[in-house]
Coordinates of C-alpha atoms in Angstrom, one line a residue:
M14 CA -12.1 -15.5 28.0
K15 CA -13.6 -17.5 25.5
L16 CA -11.4 -18.9 22.7
L17 CA -11.3 -21.1 19.4
F18 CA -7.8 -22.4 18.2
V19 CA -7.7 -23.8 14.3
I20 CA -5.6 -25.5 13.9
N21 CA -4.1 -26.9 10.9
P22 CA -1.3 -30.4 12.1
G23 CA 0.5 -30.4 9.4
S24 CA 2.1 -26.7 9.3
G25 CA 5.5 -26.4 9.2
S26 CA 8.4 -28.6 10.5
H27 CA 8.0 -28.9 14.2
D28 CA 7.8 -31.6 16.3
L29 CA 6.3 -29.6 19.1
N30 CA 1.7 -31.6 18.9
L31 CA 0.6 -28.5 18.8
K32 CA -3.2 -29.2 20.9
D33 CA -0.9 -30.6 23.9
V34 CA 1.2 -26.9 24.4
I35 CA -2.0 -25.0 23.9
S36 CA -4.4 -26.5 26.8
A37 CA -0.7 -26.8 29.0
H38 CA -1.0 -23.0 28.4
F39 CA -4.5 -22.1 29.4
S40 CA -5.0 -24.9 32.5
S41 CA -4.4 -23.4 34.5
K42 CA -5.9 -19.7 34.1
D43 CA -9.9 -19.2 33.5
I44 CA -10.4 -19.3 30.4
T45 CA -12.2 -21.5 28.1
T46 CA -10.0 -22.7 25.0
E47 CA -12.0 -25.1 22.3
L48 CA -9.5 -27.1 19.6
F49 CA -10.7 -27.6 16.2
E50 CA -8.0 -29.3 14.1
L51 CA -8.5 -29.0 10.5
P52 CA -9.3 -32.7 9.2
K53 CA -7.9 -32.8 5.4
D54 CA -9.5 -31.3 3.1
C55 CA -11.1 -29.0 4.7
S56 CA -14.0 -26.5 3.5
L57 CA -15.0 -23.1 4.4
K58 CA -18.5 -24.2 5.2
N59 CA -17.2 -26.0 8.1
I60 CA -14.5 -24.2 10.3
K61 CA -17.0 -21.1 9.6
E62 CA -20.4 -23.9 11.2
K63 CA -17.8 -24.5 14.2
I64 CA -16.8 -20.8 14.3
N65 CA -20.7 -19.9 14.9
Q66 CA -21.5 -23.5 17.6
E67 CA -18.7 -22.5 19.2
K68 CA -19.3 -18.3 19.4
A69 CA -16.6 -18.1 20.8
D70 CA -14.4 -14.6 21.8
R71 CA -11.7 -14.6 20.1
V72 CA -11.4 -17.4 16.9
V73 CA -7.1 -18.4 16.7
A74 CA -5.9 -19.9 13.6
V75 CA -2.1 -22.1 14.8
G76 CA -0.5 -23.0 11.4
G77 CA 1.2 -20.2 8.0
D78 CA 0.2 -17.8 6.2
G79 CA -3.0 -20.8 4.8
T80 CA -4.2 -21.4 7.8
L81 CA -4.7 -17.2 8.6
K82 CA -6.4 -16.8 5.2
L83 CA -8.8 -19.5 5.5
V84 CA -10.0 -17.8 9.0
A85 CA -10.5 -14.6 7.8
E86 CA -12.2 -15.4 5.1
C87 CA -14.7 -16.8 7.3
L88 CA -14.2 -14.1 10.3
L89 CA -14.7 -11.9 6.8
N90 CA -15.9 -7.9 8.0
T91 CA -17.2 -9.6 10.7
G92 CA -14.9 -7.7 13.7
I93 CA -14.5 -10.9 14.9
P94 CA -10.2 -11.4 16.3
I95 CA -7.9 -13.4 14.7
G96 CA -4.9 -13.9 17.1
I97 CA -2.4 -16.0 15.8
I98 CA 0.3 -18.6 16.7
P99 CA 2.7 -18.9 13.5
A100 CA 3.6 -22.7 13.3
G101 CA 4.2 -22.4 9.2
S102 CA 7.0 -22.7 8.0
A103 CA 7.1 -19.4 6.8
N104 CA 4.9 -17.2 8.6
G105 CA 5.2 -14.2 7.1
M106 CA 2.0 -12.0 7.9
A107 CA 2.4 -13.2 11.7
K108 CA 6.7 -11.6 10.4
E109 CA 4.3 -8.8 9.8
L110 CA 2.2 -8.0 12.9
G111 CA 5.2 -8.8 14.7
I112 CA 3.7 -11.7 16.0
P113 CA 6.2 -13.8 18.2
T114 CA 7.6 -16.3 16.7
D115 CA 7.7 -17.9 20.4
I116 CA 4.6 -20.2 20.2
E117 CA 4.0 -19.5 25.2
L118 CA 4.4 -15.9 24.1
A119 CA 2.2 -15.9 21.2
L120 CA 0.0 -18.3 23.1
D121 CA -0.1 -14.8 25.8
L122 CA -1.0 -12.1 23.4
V123 CA -3.8 -13.7 22.1
V124 CA -5.0 -12.6 26.1
S125 CA -3.3 -9.9 26.1
G126 CA -3.6 -8.7 22.6
K127 CA -5.9 -5.9 21.5
P128 CA -7.9 -6.3 18.3
H129 CA -6.6 -4.2 14.8
Q130 CA -7.9 -3.9 11.8
I131 CA -6.3 -4.1 8.9
H132 CA -7.6 -4.6 5.0
A133 CA -7.3 -7.3 2.6
I134 CA -7.8 -7.6 -0.7
K135 CA -10.0 -9.3 -2.8
L136 CA -8.2 -10.3 -6.4
N137 CA -10.8 -12.4 -8.6
D138 CA -12.7 -15.1 -6.0
E139 CA -9.6 -14.8 -4.6
L140 CA -9.2 -13.1 -0.5
C141 CA -5.9 -12.2 0.2
I142 CA -4.2 -11.1 3.2
H143 CA -0.5 -10.9 2.9
L144 CA 1.3 -10.8 -0.8
S145 CA 0.4 -12.2 -4.0
D146 CA 2.2 -12.3 -7.8
L147 CA 2.0 -13.0 -10.8
G148 CA 5.0 -14.5 -13.1
F149 CA 8.8 -15.2 -11.4
N150 CA 8.0 -15.7 -7.5
A151 CA 4.2 -17.5 -9.0
Y152 CA 6.1 -20.5 -10.4
L153 CA 9.5 -20.2 -7.9
V154 CA 6.4 -21.5 -5.2
K155 CA 5.0 -23.9 -7.6
K156 CA 7.9 -25.4 -8.5
F157 CA 8.9 -25.6 -3.8
D158 CA 6.1 -27.4 -3.7
T159 CA 6.9 -30.1 -5.6
M160 CA 10.9 -30.1 -3.9
P161 CA 11.5 -33.4 -1.8
E162 CA 13.4 -31.0 0.2
R163 CA 12.1 -28.0 2.6
G164 CA 14.2 -25.6 4.3
M165 CA 15.6 -23.1 2.7
W166 CA 17.6 -25.8 0.8
G167 CA 14.0 -26.2 -1.2
Y168 CA 13.3 -22.6 -1.8
A169 CA 17.3 -22.6 -3.5
K170 CA 17.0 -24.7 -5.5
A171 CA 14.0 -23.7 -6.4
T172 CA 14.9 -20.1 -7.3
W173 CA 17.6 -21.6 -9.3
H174 CA 15.4 -23.4 -11.6
A175 CA 13.1 -20.6 -11.9
L176 CA 15.6 -18.5 -12.6
W177 CA 16.4 -20.6 -15.9
N178 CA 13.1 -21.8 -16.6
H179 CA 11.0 -18.6 -16.5
K180 CA 10.6 -15.8 -18.9
R181 CA 9.2 -12.7 -18.5
M182 CA 5.8 -11.8 -19.5
Q183 CA 4.5 -9.3 -21.7
I184 CA 1.9 -6.7 -18.4
E185 CA -1.0 -4.1 -18.6
L186 CA -2.5 -2.2 -15.6
N187 CA -5.4 -0.7 -15.9
I188 CA -4.8 1.4 -12.8
K189 CA -8.0 4.1 -12.5
G190 CA -8.3 4.5 -16.1
A191 CA -5.1 4.7 -17.3
T192 CA -3.7 2.1 -18.6
I193 CA 0.4 0.5 -18.3
K194 CA 2.3 -1.4 -20.7
S195 CA 5.8 -3.6 -19.6
A196 CA 7.9 -5.9 -19.8
A197 CA 8.2 -7.2 -16.6
A198 CA 9.3 -10.9 -14.3
M199 CA 6.9 -10.5 -11.8
V200 CA 3.3 -8.4 -10.1
A201 CA 3.1 -8.1 -6.5
I202 CA 0.2 -6.9 -5.5
A203 CA 0.8 -5.8 -2.6
N204 CA -1.1 -5.6 0.4
A205 CA 2.0 -6.2 3.2
T206 CA 5.1 -5.3 2.7
M207 CA 7.5 -8.3 2.3
Y208 CA 7.9 -12.3 1.8
G209 CA 8.0 -14.8 4.5
T210 CA 12.6 -15.3 4.1
G211 CA 12.2 -11.6 4.5
L212 CA 13.1 -10.5 1.3
K213 CA 11.4 -6.7 1.2
I214 CA 9.3 -6.4 -1.4
N215 CA 6.3 -3.4 -0.8
P216 CA 8.6 -0.6 1.7
D217 CA 6.4 1.1 2.2
G218 CA 3.4 -0.7 2.1
K219 CA 0.9 -0.7 5.1
L220 CA -1.7 -2.6 6.8
D221 CA -4.9 -0.3 8.0
D222 CA -4.6 2.8 5.2
E223 CA -6.6 2.1 1.7
L224 CA -4.6 0.7 -0.9
F225 CA -2.4 -2.0 -1.8
E226 CA 0.8 -1.5 -3.6
I227 CA 1.0 -3.4 -7.3
V228 CA 5.5 -4.0 -7.5
V229 CA 6.2 -4.5 -11.3
V230 CA 9.9 -5.2 -11.2
K231 CA 11.0 -4.7 -15.3
D232 CA 13.6 -8.0 -14.9
Y233 CA 15.3 -10.6 -12.9
S234 CA 16.6 -7.5 -10.1
Y235 CA 16.3 -9.8 -6.9
L236 CA 20.1 -7.3 -6.5
E237 CA 17.8 -4.7 -6.7
I238 CA 15.5 -5.5 -4.2
L239 CA 18.8 -6.4 -2.3
K240 CA 19.7 -3.0 -2.3
I241 CA 16.6 -2.0 -1.1
W242 CA 16.4 -4.6 1.5
L243 CA 20.0 -3.5 2.7
T244 CA 20.0 -0.1 2.1
K245 CA 17.1 1.6 2.5
L246 CA 17.3 3.9 -0.7
P247 CA 14.3 3.7 -3.4
F248 CA 14.0 1.2 -6.5
N249 CA 15.5 1.9 -9.7
P250 CA 12.9 2.4 -11.4
K251 CA 14.0 1.4 -15.6
K252 CA 14.3 -1.4 -12.9
I253 CA 11.1 -1.3 -9.9
E254 CA 8.5 0.1 -10.2
V255 CA 6.1 0.7 -7.9
F256 CA 1.6 2.0 -8.0
Q257 CA -0.7 2.8 -5.8
T258 CA -3.7 1.8 -5.5
S259 CA -7.7 0.8 -3.8
R260 CA -8.4 -1.2 -7.2
V261 CA -6.5 -2.4 -10.1
K262 CA -7.2 -5.3 -13.4
I263 CA -3.5 -7.0 -14.9
S264 CA -3.8 -8.8 -18.0
S265 CA -1.4 -10.2 -19.7
K266 CA -0.3 -11.1 -23.2
H267 CA 0.0 -15.4 -22.5
K268 CA -1.5 -17.2 -19.3
A269 CA 0.1 -16.1 -15.8
H270 CA 2.2 -18.4 -13.2
F271 CA -0.3 -17.1 -9.4
Q272 CA 0.1 -17.6 -6.7
V273 CA -2.6 -15.6 -3.2
D274 CA 0.0 -16.2 0.3
G275 CA 1.7 -18.5 -0.9
E276 CA -0.4 -20.4 -2.4
Y277 CA -0.2 -22.1 -6.0
I278 CA -3.1 -21.3 -8.4
G279 CA -2.9 -22.0 -10.9
K280 CA -2.2 -20.0 -14.9
V281 CA -4.3 -16.3 -15.2
N282 CA -5.1 -13.7 -18.1
E283 CA -5.5 -11.6 -15.9
V284 CA -6.4 -10.8 -12.0
T285 CA -8.2 -8.0 -11.2
A286 CA -8.1 -6.7 -7.2
K287 CA -9.7 -4.3 -5.0
I288 CA -9.2 -3.0 -1.2
L289 CA -11.3 -4.0 1.5
P290 CA -10.6 -1.9 4.0
A291 CA -10.9 -2.3 7.5
S292 CA -12.7 -6.0 6.8
V293 CA -10.1 -8.2 9.0
T294 CA -9.4 -8.4 12.5
V295 CA -6.2 -8.8 14.6
I296 CA -4.8 -9.1 17.6
L297 CA -1.5 -7.2 18.6

């Protein structure tokens, strides 16, 4: 077996030399490994060229959700299995898929695991493999990126700032010809069930069906989200409403903050989303 590791050296806050850990793990095994460390401002074209050049049996994303997203974009609809080594700050998709957080165990899984097809979502020109949203959380992501503190303390400060400064949006959803209008603190386009923090925004989500969920949080109802996280009771539809679909157009009266898989994209008036069924193959 030949493995190509796509390594993001800037992921997370650990002090491990990821290349050394990977090389040591496979030093006594009958497996060929190629290590490709992402340079700054690396383009998709560069990664695709490396993947085509190496012709590996499996390509392994070593980093956070952003690194996994890059690899998934390169391997979309190819059937080439993607391994995941969670080495980012939150590692939301790894948690979603049950990938071990211990790097040695995750490296074992890359070899012993089986390929499994999941869907992704196309959002305007962006690929979403985990969770995207408009509004409050996207603003929080933007604010967190500017914080000198990382980790939960930085996240708490960014959340406090967002609660004081973000205003609700007036949004319109077009789903299967029906139009739904609502005020909303945020609208999540949910491929997965929970954020990297463990907060479950989409309890009914499945990565291997042909639907995704639109979660409209009508007010700053984090207590409502915590309620379902802790008690498994359903959302109060007056506060949070969920729609299942394979395609949607979301419009906002004023430009809204927008993030995809933890990366702040900017402010937009409109997002068109559609399912890409069985388009990504992951090792589980």
